[in-house]
Tab-separated table of C-alpha atoms and ligand atoms in Angstrom:
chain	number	residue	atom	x	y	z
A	1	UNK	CA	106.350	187.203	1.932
A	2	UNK	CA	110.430	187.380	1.904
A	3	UNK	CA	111.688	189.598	-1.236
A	4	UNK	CA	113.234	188.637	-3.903
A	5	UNK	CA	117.049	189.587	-4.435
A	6	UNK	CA	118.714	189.213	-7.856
A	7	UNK	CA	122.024	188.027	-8.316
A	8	UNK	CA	124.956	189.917	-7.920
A	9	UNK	CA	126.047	189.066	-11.148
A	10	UNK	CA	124.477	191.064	-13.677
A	11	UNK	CA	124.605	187.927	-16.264
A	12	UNK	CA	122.487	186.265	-14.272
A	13	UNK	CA	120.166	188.694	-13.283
A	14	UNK	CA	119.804	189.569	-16.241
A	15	UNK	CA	118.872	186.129	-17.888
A	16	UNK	CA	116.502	185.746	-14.666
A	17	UNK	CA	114.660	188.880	-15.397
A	18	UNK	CA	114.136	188.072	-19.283
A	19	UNK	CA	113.079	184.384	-18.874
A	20	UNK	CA	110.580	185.118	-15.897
A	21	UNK	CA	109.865	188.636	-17.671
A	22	UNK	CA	108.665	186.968	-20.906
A	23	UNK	CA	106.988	184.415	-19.170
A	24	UNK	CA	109.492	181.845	-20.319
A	25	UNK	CA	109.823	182.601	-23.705
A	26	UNK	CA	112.635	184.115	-24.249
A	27	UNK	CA	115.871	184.255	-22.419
A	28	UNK	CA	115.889	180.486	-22.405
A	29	UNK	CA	119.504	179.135	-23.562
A	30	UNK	CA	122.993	179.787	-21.797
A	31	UNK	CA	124.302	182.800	-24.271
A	32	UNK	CA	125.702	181.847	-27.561
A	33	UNK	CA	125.521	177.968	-26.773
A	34	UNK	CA	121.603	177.367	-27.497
A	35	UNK	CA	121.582	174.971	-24.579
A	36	UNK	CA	118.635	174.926	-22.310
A	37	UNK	CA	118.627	176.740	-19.373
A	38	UNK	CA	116.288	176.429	-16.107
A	39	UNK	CA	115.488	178.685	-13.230
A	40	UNK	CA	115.258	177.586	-9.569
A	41	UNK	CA	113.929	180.032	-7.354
A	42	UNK	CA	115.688	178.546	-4.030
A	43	UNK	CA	115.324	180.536	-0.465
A	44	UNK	CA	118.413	182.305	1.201
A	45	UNK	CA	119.426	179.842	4.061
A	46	UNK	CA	120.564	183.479	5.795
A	47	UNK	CA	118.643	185.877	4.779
A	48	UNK	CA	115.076	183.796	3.867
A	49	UNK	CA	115.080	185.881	0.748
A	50	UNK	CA	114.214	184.256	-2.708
A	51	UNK	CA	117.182	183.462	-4.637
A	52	UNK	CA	116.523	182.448	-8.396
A	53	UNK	CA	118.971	180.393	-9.909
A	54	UNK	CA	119.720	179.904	-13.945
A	55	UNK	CA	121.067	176.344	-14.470
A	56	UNK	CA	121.898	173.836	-17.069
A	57	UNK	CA	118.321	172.042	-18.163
A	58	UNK	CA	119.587	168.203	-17.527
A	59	UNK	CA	116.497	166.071	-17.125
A	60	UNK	CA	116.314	162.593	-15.886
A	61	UNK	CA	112.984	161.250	-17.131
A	62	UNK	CA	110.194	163.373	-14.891
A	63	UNK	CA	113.444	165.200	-12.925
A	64	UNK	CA	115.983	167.415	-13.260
A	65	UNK	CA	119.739	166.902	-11.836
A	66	UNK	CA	120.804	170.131	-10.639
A	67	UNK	CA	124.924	170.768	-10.802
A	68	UNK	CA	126.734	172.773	-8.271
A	69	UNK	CA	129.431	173.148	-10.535
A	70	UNK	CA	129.670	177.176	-10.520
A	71	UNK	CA	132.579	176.906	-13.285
A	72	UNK	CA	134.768	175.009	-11.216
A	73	UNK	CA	135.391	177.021	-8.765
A	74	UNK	CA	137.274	175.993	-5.499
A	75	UNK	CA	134.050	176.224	-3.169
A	76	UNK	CA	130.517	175.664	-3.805
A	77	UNK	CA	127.869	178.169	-4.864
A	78	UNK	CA	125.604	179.961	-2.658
A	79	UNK	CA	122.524	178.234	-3.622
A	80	UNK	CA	124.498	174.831	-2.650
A	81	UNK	CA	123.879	176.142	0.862
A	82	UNK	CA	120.098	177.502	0.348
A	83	UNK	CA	119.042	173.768	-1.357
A	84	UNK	CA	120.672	172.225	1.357
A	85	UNK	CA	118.889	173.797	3.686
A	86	UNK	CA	115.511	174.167	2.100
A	87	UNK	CA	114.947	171.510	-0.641
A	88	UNK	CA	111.274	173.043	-1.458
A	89	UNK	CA	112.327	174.899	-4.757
A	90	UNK	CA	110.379	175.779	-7.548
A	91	UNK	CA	111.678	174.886	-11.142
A	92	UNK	CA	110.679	176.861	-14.000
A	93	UNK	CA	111.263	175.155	-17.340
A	94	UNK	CA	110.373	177.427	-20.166
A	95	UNK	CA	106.662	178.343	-19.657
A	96	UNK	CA	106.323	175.279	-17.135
A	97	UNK	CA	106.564	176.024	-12.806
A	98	UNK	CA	106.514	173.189	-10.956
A	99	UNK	CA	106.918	172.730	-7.134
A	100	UNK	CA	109.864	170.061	-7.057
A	101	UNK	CA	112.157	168.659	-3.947
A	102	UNK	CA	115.658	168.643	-4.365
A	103	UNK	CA	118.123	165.553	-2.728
A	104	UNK	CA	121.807	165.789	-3.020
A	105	UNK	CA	122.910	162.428	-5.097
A	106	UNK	CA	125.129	160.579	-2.207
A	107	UNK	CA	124.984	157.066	-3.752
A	108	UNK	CA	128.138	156.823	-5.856
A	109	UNK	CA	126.602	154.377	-8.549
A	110	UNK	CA	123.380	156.568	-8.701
A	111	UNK	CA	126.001	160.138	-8.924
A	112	UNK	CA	128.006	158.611	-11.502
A	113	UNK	CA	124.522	157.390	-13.721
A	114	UNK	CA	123.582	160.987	-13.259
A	115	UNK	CA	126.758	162.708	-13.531
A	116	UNK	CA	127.390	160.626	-17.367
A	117	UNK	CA	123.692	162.135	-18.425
A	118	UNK	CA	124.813	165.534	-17.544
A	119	UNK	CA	127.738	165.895	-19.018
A	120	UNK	CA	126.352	165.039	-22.333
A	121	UNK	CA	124.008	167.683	-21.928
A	122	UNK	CA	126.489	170.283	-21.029
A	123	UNK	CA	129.992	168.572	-21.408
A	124	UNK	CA	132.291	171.772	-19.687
A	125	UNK	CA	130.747	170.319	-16.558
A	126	UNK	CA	133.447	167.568	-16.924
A	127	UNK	CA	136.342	170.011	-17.524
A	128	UNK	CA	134.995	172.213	-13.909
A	129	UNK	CA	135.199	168.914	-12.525
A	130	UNK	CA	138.928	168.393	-13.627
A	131	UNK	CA	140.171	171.272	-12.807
A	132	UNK	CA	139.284	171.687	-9.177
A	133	UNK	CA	139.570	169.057	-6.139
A	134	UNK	CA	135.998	170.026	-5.045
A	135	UNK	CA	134.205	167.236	-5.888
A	136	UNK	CA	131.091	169.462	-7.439
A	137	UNK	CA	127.971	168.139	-5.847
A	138	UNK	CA	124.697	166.793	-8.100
A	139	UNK	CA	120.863	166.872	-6.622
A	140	UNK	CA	118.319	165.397	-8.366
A	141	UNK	CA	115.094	167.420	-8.142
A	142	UNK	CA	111.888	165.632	-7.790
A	143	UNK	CA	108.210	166.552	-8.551
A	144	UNK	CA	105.970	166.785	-5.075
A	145	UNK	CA	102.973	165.563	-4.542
B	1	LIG	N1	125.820	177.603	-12.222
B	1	LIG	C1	126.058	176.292	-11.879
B	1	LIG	O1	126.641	176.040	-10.818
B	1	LIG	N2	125.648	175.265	-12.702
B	1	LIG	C2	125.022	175.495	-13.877
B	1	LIG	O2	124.620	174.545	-14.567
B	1	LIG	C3	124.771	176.859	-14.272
B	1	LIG	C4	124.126	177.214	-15.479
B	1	LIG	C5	123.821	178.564	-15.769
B	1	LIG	C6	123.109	178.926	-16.936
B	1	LIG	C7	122.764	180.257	-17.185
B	1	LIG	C8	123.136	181.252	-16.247
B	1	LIG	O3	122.775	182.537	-16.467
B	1	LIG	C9	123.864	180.915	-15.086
B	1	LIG	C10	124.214	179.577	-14.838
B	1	LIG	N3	124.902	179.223	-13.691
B	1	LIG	C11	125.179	177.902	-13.382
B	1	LIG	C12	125.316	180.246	-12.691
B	1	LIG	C13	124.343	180.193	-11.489
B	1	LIG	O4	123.105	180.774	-11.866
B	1	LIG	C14	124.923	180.953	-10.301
B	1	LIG	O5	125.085	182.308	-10.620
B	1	LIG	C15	126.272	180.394	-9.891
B	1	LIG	O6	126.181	178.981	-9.739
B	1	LIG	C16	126.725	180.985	-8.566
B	1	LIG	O7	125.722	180.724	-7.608
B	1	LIG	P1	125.708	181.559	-6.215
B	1	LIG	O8	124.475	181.129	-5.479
B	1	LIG	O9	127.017	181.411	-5.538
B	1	LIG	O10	125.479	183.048	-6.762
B	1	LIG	C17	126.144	184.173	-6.211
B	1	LIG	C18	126.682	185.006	-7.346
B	1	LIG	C19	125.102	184.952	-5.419
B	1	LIG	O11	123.949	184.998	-5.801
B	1	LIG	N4	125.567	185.524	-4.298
B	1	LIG	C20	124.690	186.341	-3.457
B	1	LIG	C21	125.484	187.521	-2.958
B	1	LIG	O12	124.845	188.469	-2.473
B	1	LIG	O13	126.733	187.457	-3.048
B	1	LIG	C22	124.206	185.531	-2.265
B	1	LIG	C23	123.239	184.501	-2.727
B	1	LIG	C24	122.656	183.674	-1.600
B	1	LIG	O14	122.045	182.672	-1.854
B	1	LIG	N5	122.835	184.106	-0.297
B	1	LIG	C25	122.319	183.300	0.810
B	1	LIG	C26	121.082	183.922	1.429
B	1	LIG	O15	120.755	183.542	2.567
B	1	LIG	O16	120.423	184.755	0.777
B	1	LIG	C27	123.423	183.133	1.834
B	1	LIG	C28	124.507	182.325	1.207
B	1	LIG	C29	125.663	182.103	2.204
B	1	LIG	O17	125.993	180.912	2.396
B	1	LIG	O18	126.167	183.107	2.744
């Protein structure tokens, strides 16, 4: 069984350890916002460790669109890399786990019906996407099974 490694950012860690602590009660909104948050525990593509992964709750009907948007920044986030390699992830929503695949969104019609619903969940993800020339990648997660 590969170990688990927190993140190196303490933020993050931190929200990890007090939404899986509490069972997914608590811990549960990105900081002063109140938005919904997710965790998706995602394995290292390097190291085969488990990598858990607080992100913006967007949901598309039964599945969740997962954004790579990591503030803007120039190049994509680790766990871009891990879901790309291994789309098995596990998505914990509040007190709910459920074994989901993950797709990047490649269709341009489909990314841009996807990328409308989730920035009116979490509208900075349209200001990360102005201010860098990345073009900040969108998966849709989908339930197994
Ligand atoms: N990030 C987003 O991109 N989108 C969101 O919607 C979002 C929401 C959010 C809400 C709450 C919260 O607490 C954090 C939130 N974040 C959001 C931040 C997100 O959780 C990540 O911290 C952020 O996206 C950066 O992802 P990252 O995978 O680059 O994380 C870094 C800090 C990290 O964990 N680095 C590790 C390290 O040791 O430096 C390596 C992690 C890793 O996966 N390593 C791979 C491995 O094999 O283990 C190898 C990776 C490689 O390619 O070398």
């Amino acid at each position: 069984m590969s170990e688990y490694i927190p993140s190196p950012s303490d933020w993050v860690a931190e929200q990890v350890e007090l939404y899986e602590g509490s069972n997914g009660t608590q811990g549960l909104t990105l900081r002063e916002t109140g938005l919904p948050v997710i965790i998706v525990t995602n394995r290292g593509w390097k190291t085969g460790a488990i990598r858990k992964t607080p992100l913006m709750r967007v949901v598309d009907g039964n599945n969740y669109i997962l954004v790579a948007s990591k503030g803007g920044a120039p190049e994509h986030p680790f766990w871009y890399h891990n879901l790309t390699a291994d789309p098995d992830v596990e998505i914990r929503d509040e007190t709910e786990v459920r074994s989901m695949r993950v797709r990047e969104v490649m269709d341009p019609v489909e990314k841009q019906r996807l990328w409308k619903i989730a920035v009116a969940a979490y509208p900075p993800y349209q200001e990360y996407q102005d201010k860098t020339d990345r073009v900040i990648p969108v998966f849709i997660a989908e339930a197994t099974g």
